mmCIF file of N, CA, C and O in Angstrom:
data_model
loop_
_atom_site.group_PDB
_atom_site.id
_atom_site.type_symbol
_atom_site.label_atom_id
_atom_site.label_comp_id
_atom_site.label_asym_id
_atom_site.label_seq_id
_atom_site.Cartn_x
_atom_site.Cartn_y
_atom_site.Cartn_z
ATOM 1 N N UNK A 1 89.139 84.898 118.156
ATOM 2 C CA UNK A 1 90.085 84.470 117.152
ATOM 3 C C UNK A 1 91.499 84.420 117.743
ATOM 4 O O UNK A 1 92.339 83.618 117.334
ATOM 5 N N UNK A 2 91.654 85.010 118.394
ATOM 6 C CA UNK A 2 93.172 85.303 119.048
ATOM 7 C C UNK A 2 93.630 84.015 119.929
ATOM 8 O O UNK A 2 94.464 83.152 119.652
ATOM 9 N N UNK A 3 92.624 84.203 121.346
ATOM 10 C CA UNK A 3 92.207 82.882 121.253
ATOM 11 C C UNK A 3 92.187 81.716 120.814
ATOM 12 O O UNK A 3 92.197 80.951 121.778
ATOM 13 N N UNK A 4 92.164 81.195 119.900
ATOM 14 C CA UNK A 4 92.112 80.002 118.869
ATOM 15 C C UNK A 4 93.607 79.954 118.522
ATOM 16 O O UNK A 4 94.321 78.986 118.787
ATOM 17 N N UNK A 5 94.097 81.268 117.802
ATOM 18 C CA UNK A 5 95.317 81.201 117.070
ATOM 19 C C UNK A 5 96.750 81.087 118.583
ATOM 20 O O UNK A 5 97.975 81.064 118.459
ATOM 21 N N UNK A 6 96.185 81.057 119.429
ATOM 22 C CA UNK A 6 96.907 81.538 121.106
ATOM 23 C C UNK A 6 96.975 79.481 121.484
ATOM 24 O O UNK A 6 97.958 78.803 121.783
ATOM 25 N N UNK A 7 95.835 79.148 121.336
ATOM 26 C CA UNK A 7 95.869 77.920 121.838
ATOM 27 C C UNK A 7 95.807 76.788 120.968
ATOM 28 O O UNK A 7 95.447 75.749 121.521
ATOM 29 N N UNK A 8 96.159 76.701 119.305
ATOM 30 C CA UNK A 8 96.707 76.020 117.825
ATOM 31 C C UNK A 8 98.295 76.137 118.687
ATOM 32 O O UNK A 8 98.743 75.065 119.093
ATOM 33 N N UNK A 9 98.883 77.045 118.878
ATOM 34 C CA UNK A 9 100.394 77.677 118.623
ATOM 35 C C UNK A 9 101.364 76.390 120.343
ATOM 36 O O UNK A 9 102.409 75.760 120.505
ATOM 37 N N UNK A 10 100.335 76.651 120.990
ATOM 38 C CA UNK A 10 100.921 75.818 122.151
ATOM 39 C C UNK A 10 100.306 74.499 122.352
ATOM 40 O O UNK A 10 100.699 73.707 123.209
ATOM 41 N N UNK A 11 99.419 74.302 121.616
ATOM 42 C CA UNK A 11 99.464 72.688 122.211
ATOM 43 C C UNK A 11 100.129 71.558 121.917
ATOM 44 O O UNK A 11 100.164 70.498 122.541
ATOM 45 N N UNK A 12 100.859 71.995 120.521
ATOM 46 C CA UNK A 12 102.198 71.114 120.423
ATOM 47 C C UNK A 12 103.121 71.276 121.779
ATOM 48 O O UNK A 12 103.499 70.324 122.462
ATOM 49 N N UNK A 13 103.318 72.216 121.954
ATOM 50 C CA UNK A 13 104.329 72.301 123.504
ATOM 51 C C UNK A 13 104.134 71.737 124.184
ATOM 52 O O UNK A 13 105.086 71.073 124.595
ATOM 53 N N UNK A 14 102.540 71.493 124.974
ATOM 54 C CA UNK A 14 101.915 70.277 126.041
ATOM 55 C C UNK A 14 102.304 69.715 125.314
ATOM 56 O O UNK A 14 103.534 69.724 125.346
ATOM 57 N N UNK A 15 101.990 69.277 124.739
ATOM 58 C CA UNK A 15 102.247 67.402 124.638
ATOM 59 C C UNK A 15 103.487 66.624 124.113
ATOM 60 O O UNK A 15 103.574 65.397 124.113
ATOM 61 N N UNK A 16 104.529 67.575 123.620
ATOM 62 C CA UNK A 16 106.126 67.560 124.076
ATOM 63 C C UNK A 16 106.679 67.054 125.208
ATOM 64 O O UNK A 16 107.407 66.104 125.495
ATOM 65 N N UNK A 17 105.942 68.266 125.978
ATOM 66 C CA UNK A 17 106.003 68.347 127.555
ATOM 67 C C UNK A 17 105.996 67.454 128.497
ATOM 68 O O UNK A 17 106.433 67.391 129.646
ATOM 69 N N UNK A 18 105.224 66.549 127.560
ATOM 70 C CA UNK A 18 104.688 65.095 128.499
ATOM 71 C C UNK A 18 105.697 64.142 128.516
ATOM 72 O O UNK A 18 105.868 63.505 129.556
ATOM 73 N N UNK A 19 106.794 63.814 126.995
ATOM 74 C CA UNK A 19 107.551 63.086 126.854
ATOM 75 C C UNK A 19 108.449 62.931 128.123
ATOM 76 O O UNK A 19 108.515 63.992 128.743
ATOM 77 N N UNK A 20 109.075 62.028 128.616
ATOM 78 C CA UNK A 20 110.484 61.377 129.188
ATOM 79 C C UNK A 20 110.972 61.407 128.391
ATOM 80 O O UNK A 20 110.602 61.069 127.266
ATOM 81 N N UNK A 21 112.877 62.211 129.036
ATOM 82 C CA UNK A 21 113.783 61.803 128.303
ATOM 83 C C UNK A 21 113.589 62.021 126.881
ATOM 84 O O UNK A 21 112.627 62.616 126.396
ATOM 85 N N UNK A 22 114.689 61.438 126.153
ATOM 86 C CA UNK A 22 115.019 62.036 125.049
ATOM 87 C C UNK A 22 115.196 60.622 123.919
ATOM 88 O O UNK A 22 115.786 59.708 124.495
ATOM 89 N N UNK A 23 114.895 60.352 122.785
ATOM 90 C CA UNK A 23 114.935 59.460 121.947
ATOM 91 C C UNK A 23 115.536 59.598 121.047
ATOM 92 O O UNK A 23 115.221 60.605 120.414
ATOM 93 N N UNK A 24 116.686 58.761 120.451
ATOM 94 C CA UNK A 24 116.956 59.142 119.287
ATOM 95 C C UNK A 24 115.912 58.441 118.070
ATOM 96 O O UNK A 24 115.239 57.452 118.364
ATOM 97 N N UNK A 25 115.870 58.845 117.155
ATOM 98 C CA UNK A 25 115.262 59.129 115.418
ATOM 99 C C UNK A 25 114.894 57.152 115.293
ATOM 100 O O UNK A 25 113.864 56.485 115.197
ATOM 101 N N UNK A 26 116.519 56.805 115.370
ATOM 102 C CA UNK A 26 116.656 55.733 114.894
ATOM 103 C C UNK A 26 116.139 54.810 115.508
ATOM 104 O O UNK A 26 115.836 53.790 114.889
ATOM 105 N N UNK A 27 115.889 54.922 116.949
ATOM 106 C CA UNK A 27 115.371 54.051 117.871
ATOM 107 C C UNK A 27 113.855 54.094 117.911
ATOM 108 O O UNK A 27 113.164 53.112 118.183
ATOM 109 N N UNK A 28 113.231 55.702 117.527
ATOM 110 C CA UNK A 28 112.045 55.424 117.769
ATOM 111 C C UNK A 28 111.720 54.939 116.132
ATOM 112 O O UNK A 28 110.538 54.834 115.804
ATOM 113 N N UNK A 29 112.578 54.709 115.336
ATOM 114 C CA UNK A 29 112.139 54.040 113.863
ATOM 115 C C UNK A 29 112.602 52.490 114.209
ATOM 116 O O UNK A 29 112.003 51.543 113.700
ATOM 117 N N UNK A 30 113.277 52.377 114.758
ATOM 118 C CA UNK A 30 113.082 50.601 115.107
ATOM 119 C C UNK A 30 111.511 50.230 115.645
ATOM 120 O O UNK A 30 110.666 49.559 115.052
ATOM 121 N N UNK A 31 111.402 50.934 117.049
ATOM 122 C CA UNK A 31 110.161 50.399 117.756
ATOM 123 C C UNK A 31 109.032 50.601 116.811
ATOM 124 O O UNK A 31 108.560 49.486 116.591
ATOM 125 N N UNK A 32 108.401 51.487 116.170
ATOM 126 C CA UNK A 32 107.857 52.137 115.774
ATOM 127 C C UNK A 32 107.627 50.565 114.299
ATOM 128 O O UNK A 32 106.540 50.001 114.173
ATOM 129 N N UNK A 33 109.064 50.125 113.286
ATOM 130 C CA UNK A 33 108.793 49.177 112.297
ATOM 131 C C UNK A 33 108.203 48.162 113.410
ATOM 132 O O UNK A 33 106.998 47.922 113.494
ATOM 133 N N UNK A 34 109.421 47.452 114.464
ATOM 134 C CA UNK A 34 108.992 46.339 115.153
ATOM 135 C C UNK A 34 107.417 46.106 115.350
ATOM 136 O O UNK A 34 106.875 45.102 114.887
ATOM 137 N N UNK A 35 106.728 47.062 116.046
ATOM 138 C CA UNK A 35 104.806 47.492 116.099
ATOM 139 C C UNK A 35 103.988 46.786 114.810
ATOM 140 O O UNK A 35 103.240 45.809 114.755
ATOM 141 N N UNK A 36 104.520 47.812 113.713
ATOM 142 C CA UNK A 36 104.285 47.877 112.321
ATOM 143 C C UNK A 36 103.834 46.162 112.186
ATOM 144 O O UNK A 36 102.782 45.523 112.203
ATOM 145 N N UNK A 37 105.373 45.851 112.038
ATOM 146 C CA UNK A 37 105.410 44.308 111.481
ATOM 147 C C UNK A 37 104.717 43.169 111.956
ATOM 148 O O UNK A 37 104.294 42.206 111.318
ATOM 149 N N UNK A 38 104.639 43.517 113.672
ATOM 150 C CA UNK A 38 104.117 42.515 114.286
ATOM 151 C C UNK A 38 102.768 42.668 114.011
ATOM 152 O O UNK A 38 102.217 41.706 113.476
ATOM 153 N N UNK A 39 101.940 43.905 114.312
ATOM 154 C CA UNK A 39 100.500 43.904 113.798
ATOM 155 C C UNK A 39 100.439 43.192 112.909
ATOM 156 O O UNK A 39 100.272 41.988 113.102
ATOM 157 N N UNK A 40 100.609 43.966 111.055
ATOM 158 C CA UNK A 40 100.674 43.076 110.038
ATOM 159 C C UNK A 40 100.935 41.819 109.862
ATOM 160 O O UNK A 40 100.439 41.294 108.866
ATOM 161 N N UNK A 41 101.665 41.103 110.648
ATOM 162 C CA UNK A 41 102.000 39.832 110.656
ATOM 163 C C UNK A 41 100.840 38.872 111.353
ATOM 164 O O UNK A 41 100.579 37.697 111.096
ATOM 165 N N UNK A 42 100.270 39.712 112.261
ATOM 166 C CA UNK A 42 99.290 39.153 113.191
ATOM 167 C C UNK A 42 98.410 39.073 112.726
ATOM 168 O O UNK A 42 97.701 38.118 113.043
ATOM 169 N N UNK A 43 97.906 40.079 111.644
ATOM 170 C CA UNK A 43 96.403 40.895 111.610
ATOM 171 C C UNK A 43 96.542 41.635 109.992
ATOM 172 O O UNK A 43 96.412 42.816 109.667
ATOM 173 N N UNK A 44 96.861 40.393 109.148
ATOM 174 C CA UNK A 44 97.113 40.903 107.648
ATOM 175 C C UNK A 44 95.312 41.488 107.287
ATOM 176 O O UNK A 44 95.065 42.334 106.429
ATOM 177 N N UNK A 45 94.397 40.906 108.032
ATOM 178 C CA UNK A 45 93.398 41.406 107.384
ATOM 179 C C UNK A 45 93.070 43.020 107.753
ATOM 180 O O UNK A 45 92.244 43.679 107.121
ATOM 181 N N UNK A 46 93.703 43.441 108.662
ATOM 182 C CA UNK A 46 93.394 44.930 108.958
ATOM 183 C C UNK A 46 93.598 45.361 108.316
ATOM 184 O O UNK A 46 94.285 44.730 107.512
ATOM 185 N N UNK A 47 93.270 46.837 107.930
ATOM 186 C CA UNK A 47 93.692 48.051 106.949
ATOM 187 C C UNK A 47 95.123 47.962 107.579
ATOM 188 O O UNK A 47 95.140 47.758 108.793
ATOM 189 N N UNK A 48 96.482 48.101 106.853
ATOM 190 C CA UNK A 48 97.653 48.562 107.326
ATOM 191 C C UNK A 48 97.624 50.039 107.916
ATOM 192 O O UNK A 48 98.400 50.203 108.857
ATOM 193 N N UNK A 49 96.584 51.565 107.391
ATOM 194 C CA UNK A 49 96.765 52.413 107.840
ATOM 195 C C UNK A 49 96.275 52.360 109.828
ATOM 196 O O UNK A 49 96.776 53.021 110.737
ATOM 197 N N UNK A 50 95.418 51.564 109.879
ATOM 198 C CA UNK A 50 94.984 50.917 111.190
ATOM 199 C C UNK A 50 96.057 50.830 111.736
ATOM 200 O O UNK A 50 96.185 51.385 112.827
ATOM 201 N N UNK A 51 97.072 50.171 111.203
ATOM 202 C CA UNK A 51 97.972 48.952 112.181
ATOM 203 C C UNK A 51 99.057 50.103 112.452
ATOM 204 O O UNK A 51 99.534 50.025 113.584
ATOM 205 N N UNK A 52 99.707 51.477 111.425
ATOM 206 C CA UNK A 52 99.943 52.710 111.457
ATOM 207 C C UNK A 52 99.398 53.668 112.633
ATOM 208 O O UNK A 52 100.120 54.299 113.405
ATOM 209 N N UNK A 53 98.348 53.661 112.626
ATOM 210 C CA UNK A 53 98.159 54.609 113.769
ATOM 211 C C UNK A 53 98.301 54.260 115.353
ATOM 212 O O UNK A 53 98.539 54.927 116.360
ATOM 213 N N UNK A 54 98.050 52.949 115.092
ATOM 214 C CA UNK A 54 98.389 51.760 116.305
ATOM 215 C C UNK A 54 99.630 52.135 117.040
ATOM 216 O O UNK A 54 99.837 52.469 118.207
ATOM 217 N N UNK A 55 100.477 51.959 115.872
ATOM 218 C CA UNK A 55 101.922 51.983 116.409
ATOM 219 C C UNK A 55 102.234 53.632 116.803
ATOM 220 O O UNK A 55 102.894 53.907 117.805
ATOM 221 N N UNK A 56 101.862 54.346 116.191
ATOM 222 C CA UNK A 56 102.099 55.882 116.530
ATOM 223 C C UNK A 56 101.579 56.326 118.019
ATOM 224 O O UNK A 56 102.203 57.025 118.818
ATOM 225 N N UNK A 57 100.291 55.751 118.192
ATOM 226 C CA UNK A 57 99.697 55.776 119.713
ATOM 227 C C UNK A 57 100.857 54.823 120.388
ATOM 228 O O UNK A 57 101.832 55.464 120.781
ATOM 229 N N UNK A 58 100.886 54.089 120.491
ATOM 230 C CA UNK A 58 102.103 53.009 120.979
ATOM 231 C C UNK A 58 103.180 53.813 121.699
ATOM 232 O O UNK A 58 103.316 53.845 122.922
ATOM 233 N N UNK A 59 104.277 54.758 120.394
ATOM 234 C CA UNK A 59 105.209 55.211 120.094
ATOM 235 C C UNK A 59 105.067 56.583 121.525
ATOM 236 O O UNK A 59 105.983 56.769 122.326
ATOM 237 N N UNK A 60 103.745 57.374 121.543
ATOM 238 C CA UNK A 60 103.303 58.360 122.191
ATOM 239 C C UNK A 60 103.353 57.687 123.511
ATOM 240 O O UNK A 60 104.552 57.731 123.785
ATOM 241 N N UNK A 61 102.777 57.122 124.435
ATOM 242 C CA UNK A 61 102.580 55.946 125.186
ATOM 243 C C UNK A 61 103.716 55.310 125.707
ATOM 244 O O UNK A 61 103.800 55.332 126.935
ATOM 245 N N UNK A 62 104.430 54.863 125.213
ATOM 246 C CA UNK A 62 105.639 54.384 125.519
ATOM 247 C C UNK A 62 106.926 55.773 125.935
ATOM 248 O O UNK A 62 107.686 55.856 126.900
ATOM 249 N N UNK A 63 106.751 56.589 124.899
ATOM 250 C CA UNK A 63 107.432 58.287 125.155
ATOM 251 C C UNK A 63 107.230 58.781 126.449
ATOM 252 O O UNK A 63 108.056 59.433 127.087
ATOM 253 N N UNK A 64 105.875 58.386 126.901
ATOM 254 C CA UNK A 64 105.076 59.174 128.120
ATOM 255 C C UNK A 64 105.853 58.406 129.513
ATOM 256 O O UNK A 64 106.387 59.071 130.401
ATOM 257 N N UNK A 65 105.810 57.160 129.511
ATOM 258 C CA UNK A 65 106.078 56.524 130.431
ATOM 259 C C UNK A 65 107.010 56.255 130.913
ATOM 260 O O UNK A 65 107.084 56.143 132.137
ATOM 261 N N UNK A 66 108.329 56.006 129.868
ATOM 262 C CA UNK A 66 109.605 55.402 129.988
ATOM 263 C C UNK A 66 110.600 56.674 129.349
ATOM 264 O O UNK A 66 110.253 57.489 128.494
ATOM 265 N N UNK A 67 111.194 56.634 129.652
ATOM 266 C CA UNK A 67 112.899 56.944 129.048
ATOM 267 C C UNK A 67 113.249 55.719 128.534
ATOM 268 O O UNK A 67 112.985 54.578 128.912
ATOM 269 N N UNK A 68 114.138 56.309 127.245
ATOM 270 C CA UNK A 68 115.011 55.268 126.652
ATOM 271 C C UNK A 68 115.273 54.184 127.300
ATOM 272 O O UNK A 68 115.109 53.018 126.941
ATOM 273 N N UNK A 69 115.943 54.860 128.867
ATOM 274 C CA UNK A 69 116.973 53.848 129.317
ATOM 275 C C UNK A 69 116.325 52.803 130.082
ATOM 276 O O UNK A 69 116.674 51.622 130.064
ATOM 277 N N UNK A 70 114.943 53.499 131.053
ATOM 278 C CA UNK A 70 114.262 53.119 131.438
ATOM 279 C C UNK A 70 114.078 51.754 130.897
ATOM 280 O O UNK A 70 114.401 50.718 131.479
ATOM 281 N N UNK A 71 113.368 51.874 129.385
ATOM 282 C CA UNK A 71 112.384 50.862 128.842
ATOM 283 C C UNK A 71 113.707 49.427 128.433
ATOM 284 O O UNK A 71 113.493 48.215 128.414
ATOM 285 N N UNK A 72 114.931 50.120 128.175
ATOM 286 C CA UNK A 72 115.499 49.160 127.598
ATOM 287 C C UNK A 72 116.437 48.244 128.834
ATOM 288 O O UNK A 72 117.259 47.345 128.655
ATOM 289 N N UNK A 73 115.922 48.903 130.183
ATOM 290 C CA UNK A 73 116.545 48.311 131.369
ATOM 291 C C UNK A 73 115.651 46.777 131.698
ATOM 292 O O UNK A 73 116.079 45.813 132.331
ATOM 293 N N UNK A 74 114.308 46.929 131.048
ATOM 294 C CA UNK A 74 113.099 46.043 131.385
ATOM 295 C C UNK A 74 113.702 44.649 130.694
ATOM 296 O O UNK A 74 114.450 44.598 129.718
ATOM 297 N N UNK A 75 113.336 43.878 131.227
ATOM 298 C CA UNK A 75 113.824 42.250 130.763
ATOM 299 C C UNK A 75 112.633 42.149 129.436
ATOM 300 O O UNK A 75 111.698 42.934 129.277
ATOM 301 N N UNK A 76 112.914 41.147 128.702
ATOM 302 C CA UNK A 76 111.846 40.696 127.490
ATOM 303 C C UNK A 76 110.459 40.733 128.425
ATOM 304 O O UNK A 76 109.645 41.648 128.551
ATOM 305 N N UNK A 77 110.477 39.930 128.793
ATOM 306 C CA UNK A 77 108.965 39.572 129.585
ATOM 307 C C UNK A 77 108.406 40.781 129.752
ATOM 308 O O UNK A 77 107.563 41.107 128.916
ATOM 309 N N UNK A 78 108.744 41.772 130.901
ATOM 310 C CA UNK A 78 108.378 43.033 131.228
ATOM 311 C C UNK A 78 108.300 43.768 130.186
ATOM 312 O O UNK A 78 107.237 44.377 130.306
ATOM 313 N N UNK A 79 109.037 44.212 128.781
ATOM 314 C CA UNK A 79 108.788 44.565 127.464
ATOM 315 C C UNK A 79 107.512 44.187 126.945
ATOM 316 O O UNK A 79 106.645 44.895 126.432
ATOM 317 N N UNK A 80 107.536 42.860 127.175
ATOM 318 C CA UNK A 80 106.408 42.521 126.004
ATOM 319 C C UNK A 80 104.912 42.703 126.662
ATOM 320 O O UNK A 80 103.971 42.778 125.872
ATOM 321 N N UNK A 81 104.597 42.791 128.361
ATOM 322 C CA UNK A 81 103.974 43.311 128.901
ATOM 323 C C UNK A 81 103.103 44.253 129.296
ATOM 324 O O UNK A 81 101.932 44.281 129.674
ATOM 325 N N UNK A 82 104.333 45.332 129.036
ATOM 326 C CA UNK A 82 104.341 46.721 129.269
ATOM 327 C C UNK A 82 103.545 47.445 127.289
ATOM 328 O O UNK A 82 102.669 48.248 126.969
ATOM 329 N N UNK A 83 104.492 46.576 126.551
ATOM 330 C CA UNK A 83 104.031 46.956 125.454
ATOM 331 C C UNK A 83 102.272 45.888 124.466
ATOM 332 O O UNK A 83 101.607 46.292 123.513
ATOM 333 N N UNK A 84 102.166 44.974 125.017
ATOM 334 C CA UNK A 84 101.274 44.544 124.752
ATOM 335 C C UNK A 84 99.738 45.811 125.741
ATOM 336 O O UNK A 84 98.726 46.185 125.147
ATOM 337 N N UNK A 85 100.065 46.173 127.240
ATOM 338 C CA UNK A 85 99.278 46.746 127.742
ATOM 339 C C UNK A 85 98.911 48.119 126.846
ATOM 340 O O UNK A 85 97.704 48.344 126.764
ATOM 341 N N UNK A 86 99.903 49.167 126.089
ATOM 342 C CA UNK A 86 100.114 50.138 126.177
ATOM 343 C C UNK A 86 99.172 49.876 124.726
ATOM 344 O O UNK A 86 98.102 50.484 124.709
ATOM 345 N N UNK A 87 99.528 48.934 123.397
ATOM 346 C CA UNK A 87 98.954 48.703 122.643
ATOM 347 C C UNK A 87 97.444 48.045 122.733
ATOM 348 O O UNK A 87 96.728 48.466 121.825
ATOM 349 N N UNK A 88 97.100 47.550 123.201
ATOM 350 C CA UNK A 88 95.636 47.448 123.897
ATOM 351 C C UNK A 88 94.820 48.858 124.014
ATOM 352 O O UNK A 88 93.919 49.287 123.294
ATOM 353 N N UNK A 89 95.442 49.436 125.169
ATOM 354 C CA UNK A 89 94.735 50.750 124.981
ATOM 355 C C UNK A 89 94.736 51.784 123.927
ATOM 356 O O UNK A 89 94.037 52.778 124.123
ATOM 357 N N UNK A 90 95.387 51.697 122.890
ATOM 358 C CA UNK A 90 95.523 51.878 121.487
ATOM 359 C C UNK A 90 94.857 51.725 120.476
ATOM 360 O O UNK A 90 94.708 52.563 119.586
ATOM 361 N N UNK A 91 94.266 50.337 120.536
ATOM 362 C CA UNK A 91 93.463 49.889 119.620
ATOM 363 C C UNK A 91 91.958 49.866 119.992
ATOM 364 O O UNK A 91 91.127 49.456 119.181
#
């Protein structure tokens, strides 16, 4: 039991841990609608909670790989690339 309650308590920490860099709120609520909309727009027949978890894996994924500054140094092309790949393995 200790055990259990020992390794619940830290595995939020791993996977903190993993992030690059630092994001603000507002930015990861832009990327995060932008995902949203484009699914839905693409793919009205999916469940929207689908197209939701999509973007949250996305959001994780993109956290892992890039820094802010990183991702927003990338030209469109390389964006839409990088984020079409990352969403693939997502879905």
């Amino acid at each position: 039991m200790k055990n259990l309650l020992i390794s619940i308590l830290f595995v939020p920490t791993i996977a903190m841990a993993q992030y690059k860099g630092t994001y603000e709120t507002l930015k990861i609520r832009e990327v995060w609608f932008m995902c949203y909309n484009s699914l839905t727009k693409h793919r009205p027949d999916i469940d929207p909670l689908f197209h939701a978890g999509t973007c949250d894996c996305y959001l994780d994924k993109l956290r892992i790989r890039f820094t802010w500054e990183q991702y927003s140094l990338l030209d469109g092309p390389d964006q839409f690339t990088e984020t079409y790949e990352m969403t693939s393995q997502c879905i």
